[in-house]
Tab-separated table of C-alpha atoms in Angstrom:
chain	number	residue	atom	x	y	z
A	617	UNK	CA	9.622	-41.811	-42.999
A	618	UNK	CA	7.033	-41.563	-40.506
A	619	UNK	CA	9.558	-41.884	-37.465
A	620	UNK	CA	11.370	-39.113	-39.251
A	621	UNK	CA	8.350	-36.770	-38.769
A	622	UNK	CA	7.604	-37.824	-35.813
A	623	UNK	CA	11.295	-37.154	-34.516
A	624	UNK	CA	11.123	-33.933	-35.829
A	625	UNK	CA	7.687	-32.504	-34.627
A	626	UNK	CA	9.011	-34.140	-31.293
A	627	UNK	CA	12.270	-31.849	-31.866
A	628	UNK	CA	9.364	-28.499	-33.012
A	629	UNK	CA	7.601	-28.797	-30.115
A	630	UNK	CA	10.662	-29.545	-27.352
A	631	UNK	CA	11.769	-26.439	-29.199
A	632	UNK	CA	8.807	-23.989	-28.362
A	633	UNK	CA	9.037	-25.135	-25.008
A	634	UNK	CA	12.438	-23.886	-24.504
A	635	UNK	CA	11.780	-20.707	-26.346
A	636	UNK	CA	8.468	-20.091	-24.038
A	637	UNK	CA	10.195	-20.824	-20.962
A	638	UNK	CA	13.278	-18.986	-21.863
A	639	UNK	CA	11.280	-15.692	-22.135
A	640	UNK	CA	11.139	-12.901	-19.794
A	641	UNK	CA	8.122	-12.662	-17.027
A	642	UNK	CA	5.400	-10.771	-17.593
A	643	UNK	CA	6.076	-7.490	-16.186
A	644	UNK	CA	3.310	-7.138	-12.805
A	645	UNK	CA	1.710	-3.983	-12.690
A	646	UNK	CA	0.130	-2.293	-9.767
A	647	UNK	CA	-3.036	-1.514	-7.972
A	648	UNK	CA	-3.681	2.358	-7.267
A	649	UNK	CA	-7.620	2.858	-5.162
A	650	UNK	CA	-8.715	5.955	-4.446
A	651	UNK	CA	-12.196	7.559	-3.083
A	652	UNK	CA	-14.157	10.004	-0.535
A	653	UNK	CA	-12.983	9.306	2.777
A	654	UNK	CA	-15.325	6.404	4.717
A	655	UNK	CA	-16.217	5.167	1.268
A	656	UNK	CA	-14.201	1.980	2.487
A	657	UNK	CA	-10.613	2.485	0.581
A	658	UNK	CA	-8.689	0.425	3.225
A	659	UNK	CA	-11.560	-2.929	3.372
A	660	UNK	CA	-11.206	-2.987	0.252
A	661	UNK	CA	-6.897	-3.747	-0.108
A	662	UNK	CA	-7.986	-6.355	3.597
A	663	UNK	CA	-10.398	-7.851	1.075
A	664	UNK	CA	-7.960	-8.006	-1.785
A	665	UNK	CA	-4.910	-9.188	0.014
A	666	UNK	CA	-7.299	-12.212	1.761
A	667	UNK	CA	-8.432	-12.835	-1.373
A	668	UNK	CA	-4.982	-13.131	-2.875
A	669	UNK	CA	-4.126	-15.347	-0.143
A	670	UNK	CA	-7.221	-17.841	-1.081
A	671	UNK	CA	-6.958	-17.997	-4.453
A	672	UNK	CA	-2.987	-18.067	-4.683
A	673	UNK	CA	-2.399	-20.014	-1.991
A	674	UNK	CA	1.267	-20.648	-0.500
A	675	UNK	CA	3.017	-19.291	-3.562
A	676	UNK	CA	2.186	-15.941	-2.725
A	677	UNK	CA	2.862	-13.790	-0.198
A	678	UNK	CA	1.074	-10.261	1.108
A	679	UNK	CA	2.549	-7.613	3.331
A	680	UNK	CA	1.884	-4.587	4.046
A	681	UNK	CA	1.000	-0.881	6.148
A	682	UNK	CA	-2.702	0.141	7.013
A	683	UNK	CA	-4.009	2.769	8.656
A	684	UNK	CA	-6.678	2.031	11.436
A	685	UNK	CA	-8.966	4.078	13.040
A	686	UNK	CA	-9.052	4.348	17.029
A	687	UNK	CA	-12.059	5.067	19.625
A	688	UNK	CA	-12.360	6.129	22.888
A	689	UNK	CA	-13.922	3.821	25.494
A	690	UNK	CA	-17.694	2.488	24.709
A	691	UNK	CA	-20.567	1.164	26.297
A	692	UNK	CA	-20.872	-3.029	26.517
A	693	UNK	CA	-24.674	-3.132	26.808
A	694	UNK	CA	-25.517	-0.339	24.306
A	695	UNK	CA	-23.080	-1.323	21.852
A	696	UNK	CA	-21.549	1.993	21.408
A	697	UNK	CA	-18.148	2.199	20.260
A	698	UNK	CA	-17.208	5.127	22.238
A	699	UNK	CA	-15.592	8.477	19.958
A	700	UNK	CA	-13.149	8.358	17.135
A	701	UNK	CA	-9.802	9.342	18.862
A	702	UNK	CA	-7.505	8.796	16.215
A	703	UNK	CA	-5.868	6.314	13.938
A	704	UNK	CA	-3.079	3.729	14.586
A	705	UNK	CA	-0.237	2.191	12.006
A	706	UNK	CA	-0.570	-1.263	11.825
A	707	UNK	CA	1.214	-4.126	9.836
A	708	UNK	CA	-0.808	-6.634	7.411
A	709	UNK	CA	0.143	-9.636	9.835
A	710	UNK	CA	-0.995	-7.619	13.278
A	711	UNK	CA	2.698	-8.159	14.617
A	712	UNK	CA	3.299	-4.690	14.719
A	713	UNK	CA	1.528	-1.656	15.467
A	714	UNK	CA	2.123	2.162	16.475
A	715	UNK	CA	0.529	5.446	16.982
A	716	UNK	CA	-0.368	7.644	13.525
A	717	UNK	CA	-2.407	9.944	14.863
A	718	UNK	CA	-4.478	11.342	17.590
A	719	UNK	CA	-7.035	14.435	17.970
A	720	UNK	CA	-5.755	17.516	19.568
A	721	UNK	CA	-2.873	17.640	21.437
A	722	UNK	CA	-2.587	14.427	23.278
A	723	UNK	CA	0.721	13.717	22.526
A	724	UNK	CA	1.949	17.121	23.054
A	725	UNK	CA	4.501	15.719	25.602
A	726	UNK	CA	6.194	14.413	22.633
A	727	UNK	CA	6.364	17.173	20.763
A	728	UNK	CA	9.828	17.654	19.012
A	729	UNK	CA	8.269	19.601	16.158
A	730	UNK	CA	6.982	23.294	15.468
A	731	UNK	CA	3.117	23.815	15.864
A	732	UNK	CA	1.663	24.300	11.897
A	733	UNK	CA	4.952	23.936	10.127
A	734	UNK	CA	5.049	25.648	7.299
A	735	UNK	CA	5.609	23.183	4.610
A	736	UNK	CA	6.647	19.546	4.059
A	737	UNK	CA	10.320	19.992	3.263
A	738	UNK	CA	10.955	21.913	6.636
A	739	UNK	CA	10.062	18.672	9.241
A	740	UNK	CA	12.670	16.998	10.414
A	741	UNK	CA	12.385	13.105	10.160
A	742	UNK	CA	11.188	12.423	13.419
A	743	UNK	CA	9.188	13.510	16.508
A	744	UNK	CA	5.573	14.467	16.817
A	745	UNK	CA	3.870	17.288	14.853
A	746	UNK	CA	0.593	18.802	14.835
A	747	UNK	CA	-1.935	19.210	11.672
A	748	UNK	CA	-5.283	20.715	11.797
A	749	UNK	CA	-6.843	18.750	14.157
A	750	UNK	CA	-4.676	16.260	14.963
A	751	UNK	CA	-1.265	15.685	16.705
A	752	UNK	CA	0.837	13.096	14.467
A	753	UNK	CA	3.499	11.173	15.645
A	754	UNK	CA	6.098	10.582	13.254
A	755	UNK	CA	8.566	8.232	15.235
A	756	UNK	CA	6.273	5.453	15.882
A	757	UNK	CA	4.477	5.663	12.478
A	758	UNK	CA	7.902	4.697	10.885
A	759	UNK	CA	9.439	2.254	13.423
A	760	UNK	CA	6.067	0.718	12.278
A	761	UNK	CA	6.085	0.970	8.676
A	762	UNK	CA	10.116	0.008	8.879
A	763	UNK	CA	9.237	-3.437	9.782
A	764	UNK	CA	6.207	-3.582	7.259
A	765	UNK	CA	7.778	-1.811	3.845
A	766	UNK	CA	11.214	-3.881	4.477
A	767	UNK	CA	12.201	-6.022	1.157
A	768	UNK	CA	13.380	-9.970	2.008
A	769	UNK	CA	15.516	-11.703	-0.525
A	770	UNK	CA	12.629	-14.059	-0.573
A	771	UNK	CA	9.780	-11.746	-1.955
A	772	UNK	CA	9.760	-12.820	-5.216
A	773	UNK	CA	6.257	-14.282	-4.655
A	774	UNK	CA	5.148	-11.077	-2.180
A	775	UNK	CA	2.436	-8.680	-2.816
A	776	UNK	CA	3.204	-5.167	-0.831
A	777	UNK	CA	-0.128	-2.926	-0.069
A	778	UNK	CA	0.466	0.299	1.494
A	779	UNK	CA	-2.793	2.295	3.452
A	780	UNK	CA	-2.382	4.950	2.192
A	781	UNK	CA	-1.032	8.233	1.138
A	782	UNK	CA	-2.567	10.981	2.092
A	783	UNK	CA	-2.186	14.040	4.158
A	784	UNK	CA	-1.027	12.862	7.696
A	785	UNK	CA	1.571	10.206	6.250
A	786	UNK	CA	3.033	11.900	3.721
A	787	UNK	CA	4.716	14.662	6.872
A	788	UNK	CA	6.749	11.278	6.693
A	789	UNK	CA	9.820	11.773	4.409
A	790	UNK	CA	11.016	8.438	5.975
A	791	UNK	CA	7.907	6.800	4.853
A	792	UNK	CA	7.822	8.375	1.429
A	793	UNK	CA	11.343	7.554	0.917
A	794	UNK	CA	10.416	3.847	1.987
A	795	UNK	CA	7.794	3.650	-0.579
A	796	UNK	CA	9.446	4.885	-3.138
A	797	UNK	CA	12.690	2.591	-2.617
A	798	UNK	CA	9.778	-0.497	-2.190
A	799	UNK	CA	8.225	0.442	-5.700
A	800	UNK	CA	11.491	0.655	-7.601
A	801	UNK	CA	12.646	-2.447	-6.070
A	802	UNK	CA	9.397	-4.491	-6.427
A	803	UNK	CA	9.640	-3.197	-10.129
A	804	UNK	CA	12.864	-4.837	-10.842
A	805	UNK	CA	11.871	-8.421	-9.079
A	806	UNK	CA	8.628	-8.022	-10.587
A	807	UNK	CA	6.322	-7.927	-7.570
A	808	UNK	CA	2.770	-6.456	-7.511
A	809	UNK	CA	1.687	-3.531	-5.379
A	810	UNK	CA	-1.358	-2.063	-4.327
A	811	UNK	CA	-1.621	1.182	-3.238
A	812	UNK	CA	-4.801	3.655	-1.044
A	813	UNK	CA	-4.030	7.225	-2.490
A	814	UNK	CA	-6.694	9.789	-0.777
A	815	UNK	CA	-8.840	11.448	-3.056
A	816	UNK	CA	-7.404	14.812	-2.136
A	817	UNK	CA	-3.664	13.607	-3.352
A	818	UNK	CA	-5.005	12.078	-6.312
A	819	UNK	CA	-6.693	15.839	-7.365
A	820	UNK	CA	-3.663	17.691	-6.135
A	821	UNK	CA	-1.081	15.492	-6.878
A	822	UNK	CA	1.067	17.617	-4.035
A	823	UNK	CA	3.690	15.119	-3.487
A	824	UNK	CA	6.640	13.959	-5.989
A	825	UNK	CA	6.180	10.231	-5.278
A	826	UNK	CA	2.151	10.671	-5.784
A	827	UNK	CA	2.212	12.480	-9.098
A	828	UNK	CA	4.947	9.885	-10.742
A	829	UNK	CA	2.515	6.768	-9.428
A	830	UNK	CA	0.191	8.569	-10.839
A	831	UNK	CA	1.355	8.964	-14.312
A	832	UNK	CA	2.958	5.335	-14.608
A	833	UNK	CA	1.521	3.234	-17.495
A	834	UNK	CA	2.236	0.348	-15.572
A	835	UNK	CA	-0.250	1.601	-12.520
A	836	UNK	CA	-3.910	1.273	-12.779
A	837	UNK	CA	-5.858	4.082	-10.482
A	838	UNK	CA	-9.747	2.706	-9.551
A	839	UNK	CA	-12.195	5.327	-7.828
A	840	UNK	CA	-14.176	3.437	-5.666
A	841	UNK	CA	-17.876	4.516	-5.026
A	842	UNK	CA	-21.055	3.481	-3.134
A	843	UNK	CA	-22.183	1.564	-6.374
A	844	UNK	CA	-18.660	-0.209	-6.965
A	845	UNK	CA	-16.851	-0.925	-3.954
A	846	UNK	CA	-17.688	-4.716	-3.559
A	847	UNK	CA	-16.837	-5.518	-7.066
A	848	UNK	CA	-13.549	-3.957	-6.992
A	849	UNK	CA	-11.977	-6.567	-4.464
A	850	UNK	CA	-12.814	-8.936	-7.911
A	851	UNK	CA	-11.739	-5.946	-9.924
A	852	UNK	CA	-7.883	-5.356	-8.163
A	853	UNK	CA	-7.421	-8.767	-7.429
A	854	UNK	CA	-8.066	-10.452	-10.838
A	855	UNK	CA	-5.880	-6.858	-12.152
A	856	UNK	CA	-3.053	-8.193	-9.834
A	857	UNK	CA	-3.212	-11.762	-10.848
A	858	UNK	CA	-3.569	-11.021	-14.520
A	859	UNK	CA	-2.099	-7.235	-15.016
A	860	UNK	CA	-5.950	-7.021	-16.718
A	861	UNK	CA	-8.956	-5.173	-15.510
């Protein structure tokens, strides 16, 4: 009688296994950071995505699209890092990198847009155009965020971050379009994504793809702050490994 039991709380338990294994995934859900500009919106997704790497390990992977800032010449001796000059495109790994963004009209040679278009929808997809105080060049922002938005069919382990939307990258409809393909696709194979959204988007929620991110129950937004920006690297990355914050 006792082998009896025994079979069957063998047979129980062998049972639960199956059922537990057989079950969907836990659906991911997704990182959105936003905060004043300098407050340090694009350390904090580096900090998260090493972090992911450390604690993960080889399981998981991280790509991804950040914006960097670029100065002029400096001084060795002093230590001065010369004038901000602009920003570049870069991809998570370093392997490829472009041209966002410079001040005035350096790269008015390139120009195949109208000065101060008049809104979004009337850009063509390419070229360079010119915004307040900057010149932005659209072709080598998305040649650059082409390789680093792409989808492999081995992603299934991937975390995508994407620095940032805000004004100067979302005169991309290329881009925007690229983002919103990745996020539909990373929800159907289940793959995390974490996202900079400028503070100034986030209030005026100008742009389709910001204002449906925005409104998703399955994406978190976090403000970062002077008081809070070093805990939220714990914050996103433990909300990314656990869909909990």
């Amino acid at each position: 009688m006792a082998e009896h039991k025994e079979s069957e709380d063998l047979s129980t338990s062998a049972s639960a296994v199956s059922s537990v294994a057989s079950l969907p995934p836990i659906p991911k859900r997704h990182a959105l950071i936003t905060g004043p500009p300098g407050i340090g919106k694009s350390t904090i997704v580096r900090a998260v995505c090493q972090r992911l790497k450390e604690e993960i390990g080889s399981t998981v992977g991280v790509r991804g699209i950040f914006r960097v800032e670029v100065r002029g010449a400096g001084d060795v001796f002093s230590g001065w890092c010369g004038p901000h000059i602009g920003f570049d495109a870069v991809t998570l790994d370093g392997k490829k990198r472009g041209t966002l963004a410079r001040i005035g009209t350096a790269l008015e040679s390139r120009k195949l847009c109208p000065v101060n278009p008049g809104t979004i929808d009337d850009l063509p997809l390419f070229g360079v155009i010119f915004s307040d105080r900057y010149s932005i060049d659209l072709a080598s922002f998305e040649e650059v965020s082409r390789h680093a938005l792409r989808l492999l069919d081995d992603d299934d382990e991937m975390v995508y971050a994407v620095d940032g939307l805000a004004k100067m990258e979302l005169y991309s409809r290329i881009f925007m379009d690229r983002v919103e393909h990745l996020f539909e696709m990373c929800i159907r194979r289940n793959i995390s994504m974490v996202v900079v959204i400028s503070e100034v988007e986030v209030q005026q929620k100008s742009h389709r793809v910001v204002y449906e991110l925005l409104g998703r129950s399955d994406c978190k937004l976090f403000e970062a702050n002077e008081g809070n920006r070093d805990a939220l690297v714990t914050i996103v990355t433990e909300f990314i490994k656990t869909g909990r914050a």
